Amino acid sequence: MTDAVYSLQDVRFAYPRGPSPFSLELDALRLDHGEILALVGPNGAGKTTLLTLLAFLNRPSGGRLIFLGRDPWQDETRALQARRQAVLVTHHPYLFKGTISDNLAFGLEVRDIPEDERPARIGEALDLVELPGWEKRSVSGLSAGQAQRVALARALALRPAVLLLDEPTANIDAGLGLRMEAVLREVSRNTGMTVVFSTHNFSQASRLADDILYLSDGRRVEFGHENCFSGRAETDGRQSWIEPRPGLRVVFPGEVRGRVTCVINPADIRVLPAGRAAEAGNGPNVFAGRVTRMETTEAGLALVRVSGDLTFRVTLPVGELDASGISLSRPVLLKFEPGSVDIAGTRP
Amino acid sequence: MTDAVYSLQDVRFAYPRGPSPFSLELDALRLDHGEILALVGPNGAGKTTLLTLLAFLNRPSGGRLIFLGRDPWQDETRALQARRQAVLVTHHPYLFKGTISDNLAFGLEVRDIPEDERPARIGEALDLVELPGWEKRSVSGLSAGQAQRVALARALALRPAVLLLDEPTANIDAGLGLRMEAVLREVSRNTGMTVVFSTHNFSQASRLADDILYLSDGRRVEFGHENCFSGRAETDGRQSWIEPRPGLRVVFPGEVRGRVTCVINPADIRVLPAGRAAEAGNGPNVFAGRVTRMETTEAGLALVRVSGDLTFRVTLPVGELDASGISLSRPVLLKFEPGSVDIAGTRP
Amino acid sequence: MIAQEVFYAIWVSLKTSGLAALVASFLAVPAALFLASRDFRGKRLVLLVNQTWMAAPTVVIGLLFYALLSRTGPFGGLGILYTQTAMTVGQIFLILPLIVGFSYTALRQVDRRARTTALTLGASRRQAGLVVLREAKFPLLVAVLAGFARAVSEVGIAMMLGGNIRGETRNITTTIALETAKGEFTTGVVLGAILLALTLGINFAVIVGFRSGD
Amino acid sequence: MIAQEVFYAIWVSLKTSGLAALVASFLAVPAALFLASRDFRGKRLVLLVNQTWMAAPTVVIGLLFYALLSRTGPFGGLGILYTQTAMTVGQIFLILPLIVGFSYTALRQVDRRARTTALTLGASRRQAGLVVLREAKFPLLVAVLAGFARAVSEVGIAMMLGGNIRGETRNITTTIALETAKGEFTTGVVLGAILLALTLGINFAVIVGFRSGD
Amino acid sequence: SPGSGSFSDGDTYQTYMSPRAAAAERSLMLATTTSMDATGLLDVLADEFKKETGITLRWIAVGTGAALKQARDGNADAVIAHAKKLEEEFLRQGYGVNRRVFARNFFMIAGPDGDPAGVSGSGTAAEALLRIKSAGSPFVSRGDRSGTHARELDLWARAGGPPQGNYLETGQGMAETLRVAAQRRGYTLTDTATFFALQNLSGLVPVFDSGPELENIYAVMAVNPARVPTARYGEAMALIAFLTSPRGQQIIGGFTGRAGRPLFEPMAGVPGVDLDK
Ligand SMILES: Nc1ncnc2c1ncn2[C@@H]1O[C@H](COP(=O)(O)OP(=O)(O)OP(=O)(O)O)[C@@H](O)[C@H]1O
Ligand SMILES: Nc1ncnc2c1ncn2[C@@H]1O[C@H](COP(=O)(O)OP(=O)(O)OP(=O)(O)O)[C@@H](O)[C@H]1O
Ligand SMILES: [Mg+2]
Ligand SMILES: [Mg+2]
């Protein structure tokens, strides 16, 4: 098949009675067979929400979501077919009353897998999550990590075309977490299974994923390879900083030690013509540079690359471009608040 | 006060109708004011169970648990007093129906904090978890991390003498996780608050904790500084290894990359007299060395230190000691299965 | 009272009320599932009406169905007035709101994630509904048995629609009422005890049966 | 029927059944909380007995209390037979198992973590129990209202223990029964409709009142 | 003592009024057969009784069997019934005293329109029943050991016993029994008062309604305080005196109820009627 597994165009979603005006808006997203995508971003960014859309549990309120060449929401039969191929493991999984084996059997039953094949598939899946022989145990009284592993096995036993995982290793011990990553990579490589997982562990994202989608407040944040810096953090107790290049400090709030990766949302970066240096003040996170590239996109955004040994990507509303006095090759100043620096993870 | 906050002696606990014969058994544990203890160990090790004992939600089935000089289980008044000073935040917290502010007010109400003081305490606590102004929001429809932060604020607002946290940052984004660590450190330093937290993140444990309690199958695993090695993992796809010292390989299963910390349970290490080298075979994880120290403990265990550039701690049943042909300064062989190596975390 | 008459009355009670409980459950449980798993405008009103319906006295229900089923009424042609069928129909109507209310409460107790988990594992909407029912199996059983208890203990509908005709529609409760009217209070109490003993047995059998079916 | 008599009957119905629902709830809800939050030997038996109790016909309950409250019976000295008090007492006994059953189901719907969370936040056992009740506020309200509905719609106990005495213990349902016996079916149905309308109003008021109290 | 005291014609209800008690609220519990209540007669009588004696009359309307049981249990001070055999047993056991007949009306046989069994021409009630039996028409019996039921059984005894088939026992009150008869297109024995109150609803017509066998006699009794110590004998005797007084009798005779026709005949003064046991 040459179809994309998922193809999303301008997909929008809002909770009907949300406590806040959160909405998810994704201009475009394409996922192919065997691809592994990581969803990263702060709490409330919309990672879980996106996963429920990809699992066809919530229906987009706008835009086009095509799954394997079809609109899964056309009718209930389509939706059912789609859901049979894309299985979600939620971050706090629900286990049906009964035994672990009952839980793993459920998906096989609804798929009419013959009864005599089930024990083998169940056994294999439990082996993968390192709970061999746990079939007959009741699900009541499992520890947090044990429950998460059972849920993972329940999905793996179905050999789905797409595996959707919400913080799959958050409660799993570190060693097993690493081995689970290996299992996912292997299954994906061998069977072409597409995997989308959310994580707060940036190193896990970079280890496991082919691509990372960074979400913030329901929007994709475009980094390319820019706006994402690593370094060993130092701190004065109130603020911390890393120096991605000697002498260039990226400052963020709080007392942080150790190696960290941080990202800055392009929309949070102010760009000023170099002539207006006074406006930038002499606080932290002010960088001088030069515009190296400009793009204009449909959404009415201008993408400006600024280089000053580091490369940043910033966005400016098209309407403001003319007034800003910013154009290609012109020297500019960049400035952003320490509070708008996201620590995306610690990196080994 | 010179009393320990907690003092545990031979505390035992088993779930009345557990699916497996799990039991927690702790010989001794002492925690002082302002101390921060991390609980680490694989899934099902008993971390959550221990926290429920320290929160006086489960009653030990044996042994002595003294809290601030008293037996909290003597009568219900004592238990209530104790629970008012030690607050647990569970790994998947329950939020009461209503608003976030209702949730934070509850503990203040039962402590009879005057109504006019409450808003300030609630506001402060929400500031600490970086949800300022969220008082009036309903708890329904919070994201995973938002819910965990509300629960943390709900505990912090009570300014408890002891804060018990079950995987407090598992679902919190990385940057905030680091800032939360700083908050805990600061509160603990300033107010003498004792903190016990469980985590699967070994680097978090070493960053934040004064002491680490490694649990495995309900038992404390004694490492001292031994049996715990770090290194950059390499892998051949089936097995991975680190080399804590050049040429000395600790092998474990799976495909793991990056820097890892691994621990080996002393009980899983076999000790053979050097003469019986054939028995050890030529598989991985065989180390030659010499016994550098022997101890005999009440529990009928012998502690043997073996050195061969690395120091391992192993346990042998007292009864087997004589027959084993092992004694001080004798050359011995150590051997353990790759499967018994626990990856305790990735370390920056 | 002749033993044979008592046996017959027991039989009538169990048959009509058992059937009523079954039929009502087949209507009420899916309705409760619908209510419990969906939020829609007017849902509160539906629940309010259901709640109010529970306050309908048996005599009034009896009167309504009497008007419908009597010779000159719209369904008089069926000729089912003063038959066990009429009793069952009236009792179904009586216990519907009770079973709906009980089942609704029972089904709300099922974690919302049960349904979505079933869906994402590939269940159809119907199968997901069945999963929710299964997770609430025990409280649903209680709901059905409460409906049976209500039907088997009521007397107004059995009187009005069954007619308490000896050898035809006389059941335990109408027998009790009759014995009471005759002044045979002791007989009434003894029959009541028999009814309760029977219900205990049935509850026990059903609950144990379902438990062991796990 | 004189309007004044109807008003009085309404008043008697609301007063006796309202009181019965209140008193029964104060007994039943704590019992249900106890059952829902604890596992002990014999709990199933208690639930089974409760379930069976629901099948007690009103006449039988009426007869039992009649025997107790008769002038020559053990509590005859109280002289409360044929008073509203007797009606209330009988109705309490009638609706207890219903409210227990409903509340039990309602309370099981509360996440077990609600109680432990309250405890760890410093609540006493009693306060933690109240938290559980508060989390199940709405279904508990439904339980109480179902009890009220059952009491206000029953006729057997009101007849046997109240005596349907005009101007004293004649309530809506006994009036309906009397009118039906007289052949005044229309009056019966109209009174039934009045009763339902009243119950609807009460349910509405109670539910809305509690909602806005949030 | 009042229990053994007899009631002579010269007594009036005032005899039983103690002046001191009259000041306090006095009341009387009467267990009565349903027709007295359902027709509304007792409402009228109670008002007048209160006016004349100051005694509040309260009553529970139940079947004759239950009425007598209530009296035995001490929950009533006086009883109105219309089943002589049951009443006699009650008196014989010593629970009741001073039975006085105070009113009567008539039973009748009602049947479906067109009288398929041809009952109308019968000479006696027994003959009418025989015709029903031989025509195989359904007969609906109350079967509740009420006064009406007792009378019906008497009549069947004279007609050689009830039929084997097509004999329905409803075990319910008169109104319900009439309804069953109408629905099943059967015959039944009914009291006139209930029949006329229900006539248009039931769709039945009177087919036989004359003859002394159909006489329906209402009697009142006081509960014997010697046997049931809680019984209020004085008040009960006041009621009996009132019902048999000219005023009481006048009310009974003039009462028409909703049917718009007299439903009861006063009986206390009618000669030749069994006034006491
Ligand atoms: N059921 C719901 N109803 C209303 N609003 C919701 C609901 N679920 C989530 N939200 C809101 O939508 C936003 C996105 O939530 P989502 O759970 O997708 O975040 P997330 O990226 O998964 O965060 P986390 O890292 O904390 O899990 C949040 O602001 C949240 O409050
Ligand atoms: N309520 C319970 N009833 C019976 N057994 C239980 C219960 N809770 C936990 N257990 C068992 O006790 C053992 C320890 O569980 P615990 O939750 O303490 O582990 P943990 O160290 O917190 O693990 P995790 O890292 O997965 O959270 C596990 O084997 C688990 O299956
Ligand atoms: Mg999430
Ligand atoms: Mg745990």
PDB file of N, CA and C in Angstrom, chain C residues 63 66 69-72 81-83 158-160 162-166 168 170 174 177-186, chain E residues 62-67 69-70 73 142-146 149 167-172 176 179-185 201:
ATOM      1  N   LEU C  63     -55.960   0.887  37.370  1.00  0.00           N
ATOM      2  CA  LEU C  63     -57.096   1.581  36.759  1.00  0.00           C
ATOM      3  C   LEU C  63     -56.812   1.931  35.307  1.00  0.00           C
ATOM      4  N   TYR C  66     -56.868  -1.082  33.292  1.00  0.00           N
ATOM      5  CA  TYR C  66     -58.255  -1.546  33.263  1.00  0.00           C
ATOM      6  C   TYR C  66     -59.002  -0.811  32.156  1.00  0.00           C
ATOM      7  N   LEU C  69     -57.840  -2.111  28.820  1.00  0.00           N
ATOM      8  CA  LEU C  69     -58.091  -3.519  28.481  1.00  0.00           C
ATOM      9  C   LEU C  69     -59.559  -3.922  28.602  1.00  0.00           C
ATOM     10  N   SER C  70     -60.377  -3.057  29.195  1.00  0.00           N
ATOM     11  CA  SER C  70     -61.750  -3.493  29.412  1.00  0.00           C
ATOM     12  C   SER C  70     -62.472  -3.593  28.060  1.00  0.00           C
ATOM     13  N   ARG C  71     -63.516  -4.369  28.044  1.00  0.00           N
ATOM     14  CA  ARG C  71     -64.229  -4.697  26.803  1.00  0.00           C
ATOM     15  C   ARG C  71     -64.428  -3.497  25.901  1.00  0.00           C
ATOM     16  N   THR C  72     -64.806  -2.388  26.565  1.00  0.00           N
ATOM     17  CA  THR C  72     -65.140  -1.210  25.777  1.00  0.00           C
ATOM     18  C   THR C  72     -63.911  -0.343  25.543  1.00  0.00           C
ATOM     19  N   LEU C  81     -58.131  -8.909  29.835  1.00  0.00           N
ATOM     20  CA  LEU C  81     -58.442  -8.458  31.191  1.00  0.00           C
ATOM     21  C   LEU C  81     -58.807  -9.677  32.031  1.00  0.00           C
ATOM     22  N   TYR C  82     -58.419  -9.642  33.293  1.00  0.00           N
ATOM     23  CA  TYR C  82     -58.638 -10.750  34.216  1.00  0.00           C
ATOM     24  C   TYR C  82     -57.927 -12.026  33.775  1.00  0.00           C
ATOM     25  N   THR C  83     -56.754 -11.852  33.183  1.00  0.00           N
ATOM     26  CA  THR C  83     -55.905 -13.010  32.914  1.00  0.00           C
ATOM     27  C   THR C  83     -54.533 -12.715  33.524  1.00  0.00           C
ATOM     28  N   ALA C 158     -52.484  -6.829  40.541  1.00  0.00           N
ATOM     29  CA  ALA C 158     -52.965  -8.207  40.462  1.00  0.00           C
ATOM     30  C   ALA C 158     -54.475  -8.246  40.718  1.00  0.00           C
ATOM     31  N   MET C 159     -54.930  -7.430  41.662  1.00  0.00           N
ATOM     32  CA  MET C 159     -56.354  -7.377  41.967  1.00  0.00           C
ATOM     33  C   MET C 159     -57.151  -6.806  40.805  1.00  0.00           C
ATOM     34  N   MET C 160     -56.733  -5.628  40.360  1.00  0.00           N
ATOM     35  CA  MET C 160     -57.512  -4.899  39.365  1.00  0.00           C
ATOM     36  C   MET C 160     -57.485  -5.588  38.015  1.00  0.00           C
ATOM     37  N   GLY C 162     -56.002  -8.763  37.342  1.00  0.00           N
ATOM     38  CA  GLY C 162     -56.148 -10.213  37.389  1.00  0.00           C
ATOM     39  C   GLY C 162     -57.543 -10.575  37.885  1.00  0.00           C
ATOM     40  N   GLY C 163     -58.078  -9.744  38.784  1.00  0.00           N
ATOM     41  CA  GLY C 163     -59.416  -9.991  39.291  1.00  0.00           C
ATOM     42  C   GLY C 163     -59.439 -10.958  40.465  1.00  0.00           C
ATOM     43  N   ASN C 164     -58.256 -11.455  40.872  1.00  0.00           N
ATOM     44  CA  ASN C 164     -58.200 -12.378  42.010  1.00  0.00           C
ATOM     45  C   ASN C 164     -59.179 -13.539  41.842  1.00  0.00           C
ATOM     46  N   ILE C 165     -59.288 -14.037  40.631  1.00  0.00           N
ATOM     47  CA  ILE C 165     -60.244 -15.112  40.369  1.00  0.00           C
ATOM     48  C   ILE C 165     -59.639 -16.442  40.800  1.00  0.00           C
ATOM     49  N   ARG C 166     -60.352 -17.118  41.682  1.00  0.00           N
ATOM     50  CA  ARG C 166     -59.822 -18.345  42.250  1.00  0.00           C
ATOM     51  C   ARG C 166     -59.506 -19.341  41.158  1.00  0.00           C
ATOM     52  N   GLU C 168     -57.563 -19.068  38.812  1.00  0.00           N
ATOM     53  CA  GLU C 168     -57.086 -18.472  37.555  1.00  0.00           C
ATOM     54  C   GLU C 168     -56.006 -17.425  37.807  1.00  0.00           C
ATOM     55  N   ARG C 170     -55.633 -15.846  40.974  1.00  0.00           N
ATOM     56  CA  ARG C 170     -55.383 -15.574  42.383  1.00  0.00           C
ATOM     57  C   ARG C 170     -53.936 -15.911  42.706  1.00  0.00           C
ATOM     58  N   THR C 174     -52.871 -11.481  46.417  1.00  0.00           N
ATOM     59  CA  THR C 174     -54.321 -11.286  46.442  1.00  0.00           C
ATOM     60  C   THR C 174     -54.951 -12.265  47.428  1.00  0.00           C
ATOM     61  N   ALA C 177     -54.549 -10.623  50.703  1.00  0.00           N
ATOM     62  CA  ALA C 177     -55.525  -9.538  50.853  1.00  0.00           C
ATOM     63  C   ALA C 177     -56.895 -10.110  51.181  1.00  0.00           C
ATOM     64  N   LEU C 178     -57.247 -11.177  50.488  1.00  0.00           N
ATOM     65  CA  LEU C 178     -58.552 -11.798  50.712  1.00  0.00           C
ATOM     66  C   LEU C 178     -58.661 -12.360  52.125  1.00  0.00           C
ATOM     67  N   GLU C 179     -57.613 -13.070  52.531  1.00  0.00           N
ATOM     68  CA  GLU C 179     -57.636 -13.650  53.869  1.00  0.00           C
ATOM     69  C   GLU C 179     -57.718 -12.533  54.908  1.00  0.00           C
ATOM     70  N   THR C 180     -57.027 -11.452  54.644  1.00  0.00           N
ATOM     71  CA  THR C 180     -57.075 -10.332  55.576  1.00  0.00           C
ATOM     72  C   THR C 180     -58.486  -9.756  55.638  1.00  0.00           C
ATOM     73  N   ALA C 181     -59.112  -9.617  54.468  1.00  0.00           N
ATOM     74  CA  ALA C 181     -60.471  -9.076  54.435  1.00  0.00           C
ATOM     75  C   ALA C 181     -61.424 -10.000  55.186  1.00  0.00           C
ATOM     76  N   LYS C 182     -61.128 -11.280  55.115  1.00  0.00           N
ATOM     77  CA  LYS C 182     -61.978 -12.242  55.819  1.00  0.00           C
ATOM     78  C   LYS C 182     -61.733 -12.195  57.315  1.00  0.00           C
ATOM     79  N   GLY C 183     -60.659 -11.525  57.727  1.00  0.00           N
ATOM     80  CA  GLY C 183     -60.305 -11.519  59.133  1.00  0.00           C
ATOM     81  C   GLY C 183     -59.353 -12.634  59.496  1.00  0.00           C
ATOM     82  N   GLU C 184     -58.901 -13.380  58.484  1.00  0.00           N
ATOM     83  CA  GLU C 184     -57.955 -14.478  58.742  1.00  0.00           C
ATOM     84  C   GLU C 184     -56.536 -13.928  58.721  1.00  0.00           C
ATOM     85  N   PHE C 185     -56.234 -13.110  59.731  1.00  0.00           N
ATOM     86  CA  PHE C 185     -54.948 -12.421  59.706  1.00  0.00           C
ATOM     87  C   PHE C 185     -53.786 -13.395  59.785  1.00  0.00           C
ATOM     88  N   THR C 186     -53.951 -14.431  60.598  1.00  0.00           N
ATOM     89  CA  THR C 186     -52.836 -15.374  60.745  1.00  0.00           C
ATOM     90  C   THR C 186     -52.497 -16.017  59.411  1.00  0.00           C
TER      91      THR C 186
ATOM     92  N   VAL E  62     -64.079  -2.142  56.563  1.00  0.00           N
ATOM     93  CA  VAL E  62     -63.438  -3.366  56.076  1.00  0.00           C
ATOM     94  C   VAL E  62     -64.518  -4.406  55.850  1.00  0.00           C
ATOM     95  N   GLY E  63     -64.129  -5.586  55.340  1.00  0.00           N
ATOM     96  CA  GLY E  63     -65.116  -6.646  55.178  1.00  0.00           C
ATOM     97  C   GLY E  63     -65.668  -7.068  56.539  1.00  0.00           C
ATOM     98  N   THR E  64     -66.826  -7.689  56.540  1.00  0.00           N
ATOM     99  CA  THR E  64     -67.431  -8.094  57.803  1.00  0.00           C
ATOM    100  C   THR E  64     -66.477  -8.961  58.630  1.00  0.00           C
ATOM    101  N   GLY E  65     -65.798  -9.888  57.931  1.00  0.00           N
ATOM    102  CA  GLY E  65     -64.873 -10.784  58.641  1.00  0.00           C
ATOM    103  C   GLY E  65     -63.783  -9.992  59.338  1.00  0.00           C
ATOM    104  N   ALA E  66     -63.189  -9.062  58.594  1.00  0.00           N
ATOM    105  CA  ALA E  66     -62.109  -8.268  59.162  1.00  0.00           C
ATOM    106  C   ALA E  66     -62.642  -7.344  60.251  1.00  0.00           C
ATOM    107  N   ALA E  67     -63.854  -6.830  60.064  1.00  0.00           N
ATOM    108  CA  ALA E  67     -64.440  -5.932  61.060  1.00  0.00           C
ATOM    109  C   ALA E  67     -64.559  -6.652  62.399  1.00  0.00           C
ATOM    110  N   LYS E  69     -62.881  -9.232  63.343  1.00  0.00           N
ATOM    111  CA  LYS E  69     -61.534  -9.535  63.825  1.00  0.00           C
ATOM    112  C   LYS E  69     -60.935  -8.309  64.541  1.00  0.00           C
ATOM    113  N   GLN E  70     -61.125  -7.143  63.919  1.00  0.00           N
ATOM    114  CA  GLN E  70     -60.609  -5.918  64.528  1.00  0.00           C
ATOM    115  C   GLN E  70     -61.223  -5.714  65.908  1.00  0.00           C
ATOM    116  N   ASP E  73     -59.691  -7.954  68.389  1.00  0.00           N
ATOM    117  CA  ASP E  73     -58.352  -7.523  68.770  1.00  0.00           C
ATOM    118  C   ASP E  73     -58.372  -6.259  69.608  1.00  0.00           C
ATOM    119  N   ARG E 142     -68.394 -13.143  45.135  1.00  0.00           N
ATOM    120  CA  ARG E 142     -67.382 -12.365  45.825  1.00  0.00           C
ATOM    121  C   ARG E 142     -66.373 -13.284  46.506  1.00  0.00           C
ATOM    122  N   GLY E 143     -66.850 -14.390  47.027  1.00  0.00           N
ATOM    123  CA  GLY E 143     -65.917 -15.368  47.596  1.00  0.00           C
ATOM    124  C   GLY E 143     -65.045 -14.812  48.686  1.00  0.00           C
ATOM    125  N   ASP E 144     -65.501 -13.785  49.417  1.00  0.00           N
ATOM    126  CA  ASP E 144     -64.634 -13.145  50.400  1.00  0.00           C
ATOM    127  C   ASP E 144     -65.193 -13.229  51.818  1.00  0.00           C
ATOM    128  N   ARG E 145     -66.136 -14.134  51.994  1.00  0.00           N
ATOM    129  CA  ARG E 145     -66.762 -14.328  53.293  1.00  0.00           C
ATOM    130  C   ARG E 145     -67.378 -13.026  53.840  1.00  0.00           C
ATOM    131  N   SER E 146     -67.823 -12.212  52.953  1.00  0.00           N
ATOM    132  CA  SER E 146     -68.518 -11.002  53.361  1.00  0.00           C
ATOM    133  C   SER E 146     -69.993 -11.357  53.591  1.00  0.00           C
ATOM    134  N   HIS E 149     -71.483 -12.449  50.370  1.00  0.00           N
ATOM    135  CA  HIS E 149     -71.034 -13.788  50.010  1.00  0.00           C
ATOM    136  C   HIS E 149     -71.797 -14.837  50.827  1.00  0.00           C
ATOM    137  N   TYR E 167     -68.079 -20.763  37.578  1.00  0.00           N
ATOM    138  CA  TYR E 167     -68.344 -20.127  38.859  1.00  0.00           C
ATOM    139  C   TYR E 167     -67.046 -19.453  39.286  1.00  0.00           C
ATOM    140  N   LEU E 168     -67.035 -18.120  39.176  1.00  0.00           N
ATOM    141  CA  LEU E 168     -65.807 -17.382  39.450  1.00  0.00           C
ATOM    142  C   LEU E 168     -65.852 -16.754  40.822  1.00  0.00           C
ATOM    143  N   GLU E 169     -64.793 -16.925  41.574  1.00  0.00           N
ATOM    144  CA  GLU E 169     -64.719 -16.243  42.863  1.00  0.00           C
ATOM    145  C   GLU E 169     -63.683 -15.132  42.769  1.00  0.00           C
ATOM    146  N   THR E 170     -64.103 -13.914  43.036  1.00  0.00           N
ATOM    147  CA  THR E 170     -63.164 -12.797  42.871  1.00  0.00           C
ATOM    148  C   THR E 170     -62.421 -12.477  44.150  1.00  0.00           C
ATOM    149  N   GLY E 171     -62.987 -12.878  45.276  1.00  0.00           N
ATOM    150  CA  GLY E 171     -62.304 -12.536  46.523  1.00  0.00           C
ATOM    151  C   GLY E 171     -62.152 -11.045  46.714  1.00  0.00           C
ATOM    152  N   GLN E 172     -62.992 -10.245  46.118  1.00  0.00           N
ATOM    153  CA  GLN E 172     -62.864  -8.799  46.235  1.00  0.00           C
ATOM    154  C   GLN E 172     -64.193  -8.183  46.647  1.00  0.00           C
ATOM    155  N   GLU E 176     -65.611  -4.289  42.586  1.00  0.00           N
ATOM    156  CA  GLU E 176     -64.733  -5.064  41.723  1.00  0.00           C
ATOM    157  C   GLU E 176     -65.437  -6.289  41.174  1.00  0.00           C
ATOM    158  N   ARG E 179     -67.587  -5.445  38.369  1.00  0.00           N
ATOM    159  CA  ARG E 179     -66.801  -5.206  37.156  1.00  0.00           C
ATOM    160  C   ARG E 179     -66.434  -6.517  36.492  1.00  0.00           C
ATOM    161  N   VAL E 180     -65.996  -7.482  37.295  1.00  0.00           N
ATOM    162  CA  VAL E 180     -65.634  -8.774  36.705  1.00  0.00           C
ATOM    163  C   VAL E 180     -66.864  -9.382  36.032  1.00  0.00           C
ATOM    164  N   ALA E 181     -67.997  -9.305  36.705  1.00  0.00           N
ATOM    165  CA  ALA E 181     -69.216  -9.865  36.126  1.00  0.00           C
ATOM    166  C   ALA E 181     -69.522  -9.219  34.785  1.00  0.00           C
ATOM    167  N   ALA E 182     -69.376  -7.894  34.732  1.00  0.00           N
ATOM    168  CA  ALA E 182     -69.669  -7.199  33.487  1.00  0.00           C
ATOM    169  C   ALA E 182     -68.721  -7.635  32.384  1.00  0.00           C
ATOM    170  N   GLN E 183     -67.433  -7.714  32.721  1.00  0.00           N
ATOM    171  CA  GLN E 183     -66.445  -8.074  31.711  1.00  0.00           C
ATOM    172  C   GLN E 183     -66.648  -9.512  31.239  1.00  0.00           C
ATOM    173  N   ARG E 184     -66.999 -10.375  32.176  1.00  0.00           N
ATOM    174  CA  ARG E 184     -67.156 -11.784  31.818  1.00  0.00           C
ATOM    175  C   ARG E 184     -68.579 -12.106  31.370  1.00  0.00           C
ATOM    176  N   ARG E 185     -69.416 -11.096  31.307  1.00  0.00           N
ATOM    177  CA  ARG E 185     -70.823 -11.266  30.965  1.00  0.00           C
ATOM    178  C   ARG E 185     -71.462 -12.366  31.814  1.00  0.00           C
ATOM    179  N   LEU E 201     -71.378   2.107  34.849  1.00  0.00           N
ATOM    180  CA  LEU E 201     -70.047   1.598  34.560  1.00  0.00           C
ATOM    181  C   LEU E 201     -70.066   0.106  34.274  1.00  0.00           C
TER     182      LEU E 201
END
